XYZ file of C-alpha atoms in Angstrom:
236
model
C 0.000 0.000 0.000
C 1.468 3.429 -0.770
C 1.856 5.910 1.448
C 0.737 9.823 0.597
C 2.960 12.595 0.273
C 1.067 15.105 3.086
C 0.135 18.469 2.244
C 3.306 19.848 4.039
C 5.509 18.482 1.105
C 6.249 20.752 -2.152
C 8.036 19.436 -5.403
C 9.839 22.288 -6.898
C 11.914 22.148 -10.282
C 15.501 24.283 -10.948
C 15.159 26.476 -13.923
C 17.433 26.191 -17.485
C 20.584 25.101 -16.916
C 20.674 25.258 -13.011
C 20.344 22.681 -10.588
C 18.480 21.076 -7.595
C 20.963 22.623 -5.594
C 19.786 26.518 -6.354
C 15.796 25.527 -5.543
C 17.129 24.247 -2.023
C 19.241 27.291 -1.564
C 15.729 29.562 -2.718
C 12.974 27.802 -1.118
C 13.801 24.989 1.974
C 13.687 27.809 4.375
C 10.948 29.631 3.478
C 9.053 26.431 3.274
C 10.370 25.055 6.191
C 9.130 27.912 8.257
C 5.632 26.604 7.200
C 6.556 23.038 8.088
C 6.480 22.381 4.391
C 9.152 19.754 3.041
C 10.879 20.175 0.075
C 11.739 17.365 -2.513
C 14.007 18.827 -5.126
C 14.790 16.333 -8.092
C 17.841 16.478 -10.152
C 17.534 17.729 -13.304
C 17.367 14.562 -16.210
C 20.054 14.730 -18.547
C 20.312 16.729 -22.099
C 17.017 16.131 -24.216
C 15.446 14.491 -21.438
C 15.048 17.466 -19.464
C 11.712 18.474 -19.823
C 9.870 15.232 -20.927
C 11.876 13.786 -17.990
C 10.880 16.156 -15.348
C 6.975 16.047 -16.505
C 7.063 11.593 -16.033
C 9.077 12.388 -12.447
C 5.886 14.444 -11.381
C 3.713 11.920 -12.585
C 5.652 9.403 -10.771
C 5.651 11.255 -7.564
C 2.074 11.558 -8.312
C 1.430 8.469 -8.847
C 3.097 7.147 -5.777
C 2.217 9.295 -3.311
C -0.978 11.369 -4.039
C -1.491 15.199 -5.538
C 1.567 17.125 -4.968
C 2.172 21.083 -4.627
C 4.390 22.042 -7.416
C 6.449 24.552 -8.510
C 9.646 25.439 -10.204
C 11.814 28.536 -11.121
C 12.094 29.930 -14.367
C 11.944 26.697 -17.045
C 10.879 24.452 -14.190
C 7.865 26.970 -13.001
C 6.707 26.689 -16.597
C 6.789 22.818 -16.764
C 5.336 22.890 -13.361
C 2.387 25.128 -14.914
C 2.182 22.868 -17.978
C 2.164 19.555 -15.804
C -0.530 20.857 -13.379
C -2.702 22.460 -15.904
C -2.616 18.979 -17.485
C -4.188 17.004 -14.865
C -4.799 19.717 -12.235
C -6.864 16.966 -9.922
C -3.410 15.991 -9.061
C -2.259 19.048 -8.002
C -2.845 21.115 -4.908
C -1.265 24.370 -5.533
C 1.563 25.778 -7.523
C 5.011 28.218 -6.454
C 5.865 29.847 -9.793
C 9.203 32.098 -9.399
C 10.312 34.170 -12.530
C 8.107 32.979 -15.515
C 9.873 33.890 -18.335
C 7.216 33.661 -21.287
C 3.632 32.152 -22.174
C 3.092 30.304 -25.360
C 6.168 29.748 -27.674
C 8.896 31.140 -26.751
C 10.014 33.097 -30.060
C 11.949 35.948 -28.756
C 11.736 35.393 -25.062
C 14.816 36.818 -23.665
C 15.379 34.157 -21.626
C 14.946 31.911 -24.413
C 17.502 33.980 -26.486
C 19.966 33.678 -23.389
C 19.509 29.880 -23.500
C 20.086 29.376 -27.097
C 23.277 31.363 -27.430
C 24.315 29.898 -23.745
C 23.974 26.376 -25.903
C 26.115 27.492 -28.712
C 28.879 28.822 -26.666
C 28.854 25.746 -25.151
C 28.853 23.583 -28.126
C 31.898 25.621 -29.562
C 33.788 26.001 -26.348
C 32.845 23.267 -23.871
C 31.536 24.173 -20.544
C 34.805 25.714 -19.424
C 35.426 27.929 -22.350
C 31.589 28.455 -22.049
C 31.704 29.760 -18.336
C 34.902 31.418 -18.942
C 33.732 33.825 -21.867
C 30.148 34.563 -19.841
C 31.797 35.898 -17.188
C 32.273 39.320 -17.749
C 29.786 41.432 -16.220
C 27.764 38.772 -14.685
C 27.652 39.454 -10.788
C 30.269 37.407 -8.582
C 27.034 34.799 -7.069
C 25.159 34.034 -10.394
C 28.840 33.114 -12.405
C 29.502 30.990 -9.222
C 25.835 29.061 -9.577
C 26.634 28.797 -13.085
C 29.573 27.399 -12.609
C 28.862 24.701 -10.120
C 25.371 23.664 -11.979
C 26.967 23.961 -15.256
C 29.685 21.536 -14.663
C 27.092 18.926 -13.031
C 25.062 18.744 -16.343
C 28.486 18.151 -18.206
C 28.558 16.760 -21.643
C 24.262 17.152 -22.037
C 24.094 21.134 -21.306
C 23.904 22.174 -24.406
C 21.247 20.170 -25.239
C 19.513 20.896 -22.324
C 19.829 24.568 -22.808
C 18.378 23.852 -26.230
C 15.087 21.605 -25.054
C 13.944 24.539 -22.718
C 14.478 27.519 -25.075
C 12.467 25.592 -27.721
C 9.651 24.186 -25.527
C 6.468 26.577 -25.507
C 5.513 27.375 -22.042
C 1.840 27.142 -20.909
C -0.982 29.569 -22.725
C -2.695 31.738 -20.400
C -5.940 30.304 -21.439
C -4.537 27.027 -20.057
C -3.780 28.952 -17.021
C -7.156 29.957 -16.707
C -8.276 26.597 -15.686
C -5.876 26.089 -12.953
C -7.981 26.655 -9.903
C -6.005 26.154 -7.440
C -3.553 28.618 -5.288
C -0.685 30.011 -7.067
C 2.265 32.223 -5.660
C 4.570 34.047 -8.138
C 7.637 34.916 -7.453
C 9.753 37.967 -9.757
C 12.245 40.363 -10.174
C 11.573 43.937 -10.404
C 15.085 44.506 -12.096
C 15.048 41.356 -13.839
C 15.184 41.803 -17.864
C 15.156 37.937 -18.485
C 12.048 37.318 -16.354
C 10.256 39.882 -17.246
C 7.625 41.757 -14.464
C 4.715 41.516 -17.448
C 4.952 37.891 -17.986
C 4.538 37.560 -13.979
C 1.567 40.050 -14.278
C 0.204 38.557 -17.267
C 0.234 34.698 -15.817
C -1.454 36.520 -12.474
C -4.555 37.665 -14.194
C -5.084 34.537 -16.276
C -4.951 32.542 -13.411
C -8.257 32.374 -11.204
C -5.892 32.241 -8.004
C -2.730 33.966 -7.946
C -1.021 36.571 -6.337
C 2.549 38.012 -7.310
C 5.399 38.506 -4.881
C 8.132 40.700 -5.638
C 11.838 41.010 -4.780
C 14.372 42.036 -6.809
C 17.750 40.146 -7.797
C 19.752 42.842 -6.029
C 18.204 40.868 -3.002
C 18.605 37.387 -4.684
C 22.248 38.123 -4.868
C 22.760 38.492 -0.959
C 19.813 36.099 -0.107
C 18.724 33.576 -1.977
C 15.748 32.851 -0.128
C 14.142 36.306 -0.909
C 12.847 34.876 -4.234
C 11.306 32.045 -2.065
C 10.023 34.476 0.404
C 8.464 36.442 -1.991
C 6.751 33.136 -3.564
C 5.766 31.526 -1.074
C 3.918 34.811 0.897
C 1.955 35.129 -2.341
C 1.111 31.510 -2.332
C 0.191 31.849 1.126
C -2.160 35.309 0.304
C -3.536 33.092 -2.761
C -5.101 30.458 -0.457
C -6.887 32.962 1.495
């Protein structure tokens, strides 16, 4: 007989090209402080990314009961698509820094992700990291760095899979009806504030949480502060 996953448990998903590591660094304190668990899965490797993160929910699902998703950047949209999907299996979602609706096209963080890929594929990860450091601020080129090197030989194909993949429509949003908090950037080019606002109104239960990555950069749980409060002022 399988055991259920409580209510006090959240599956949340790292965005393009970063890592299980970053969501614990964002959210396992701010969830904590709610008694809420987190289960961070690895990302799957290269091509598998997205198709593979979308069968892990299902398995988690499967296994232990509706879950209480959410992801950052790429993984808030597959988050969104998988619980728009089948949203009887899914209690509530923690969206941080959606970066488009629909297909991508010229999403600037789908831009970033393509030409991240090709600098990788002509320069290996090293070369990669090495050339993208200038003017990137002394925290972000160190989480690049780590999760970077842990996706290894499949990054640039990863990179690729989640600047191609069309994120949810907001009329798919609209029949999510379930608490959402969404978590952005006020400074943030790649994640842009409209996208955040646009997902909010589509949604029938949302709020938006801001911070700004100014704030990220010292704390990494102010994004996951500012998520999860507007989770929490959604399921009022």
């Amino acid at each position: 007989m399988t055991s259920a996953i409580p209510p006090t448990t959240a599956v949340v998903l790292p965005g393009t090209g970063s890592d299980e590591v970053f969501v614990r660094a964002v959210f396992s304190g701010p969830l904590r402080a709610l008694g809420i668990r987190l289960l961070a899965p690895p990302p799957p490797p290269g091509d598998r990314l997205a198709d593979g993160y979308l069968e892990e929910l299902d398995r988690l699902a499967d296994a232990h009961g509706p879950l209480l998703v959410g992801g950052i950047s790429f993984g808030a949209h597959l988050a969104a698509e998988w619980a728009a999907r089948d949203s009887g299996r899914c209690t509530g979602l923690l969206a941080a820094l959606p970066a488009w609706n629909g297909p991508a096209g010229q999403a600037p963080a789908s831009l970033a992700a393509r030409l991240s890929a090709d600098l990788v594929a002509e320069n290996g990860v090293d070369g990669a990291l090495a050339k993208s450091a200038d003017g990137v601020p002394e925290w972000l080129s160190a989480e690049l760095g780590r999760a970077w090197r842990r996706h290894g030989d499949g990054l640039a194909s990863s990179l690729r899979t989640a600047a191609s993949r069309a994120a949810p429509e907001l009329d798919d949003l609209k029949g999510l009806d379930v608490p959402v908090g969404i978590g952005a950037c006020v400074d943030d080019p790649i994640h842009p504030m409209a996208v955040a606002r646009a997902w909010a109104e589509a949604l029938p239960r949302a709020e938006v949480g801001e911070s700004t990555l100014t704030a990220l950069g010292a704390d990494r749980e102010a994004l996951g502060r500012a998520t999860v409060l507007a989770w929490l002022r959604a399921c009022r």
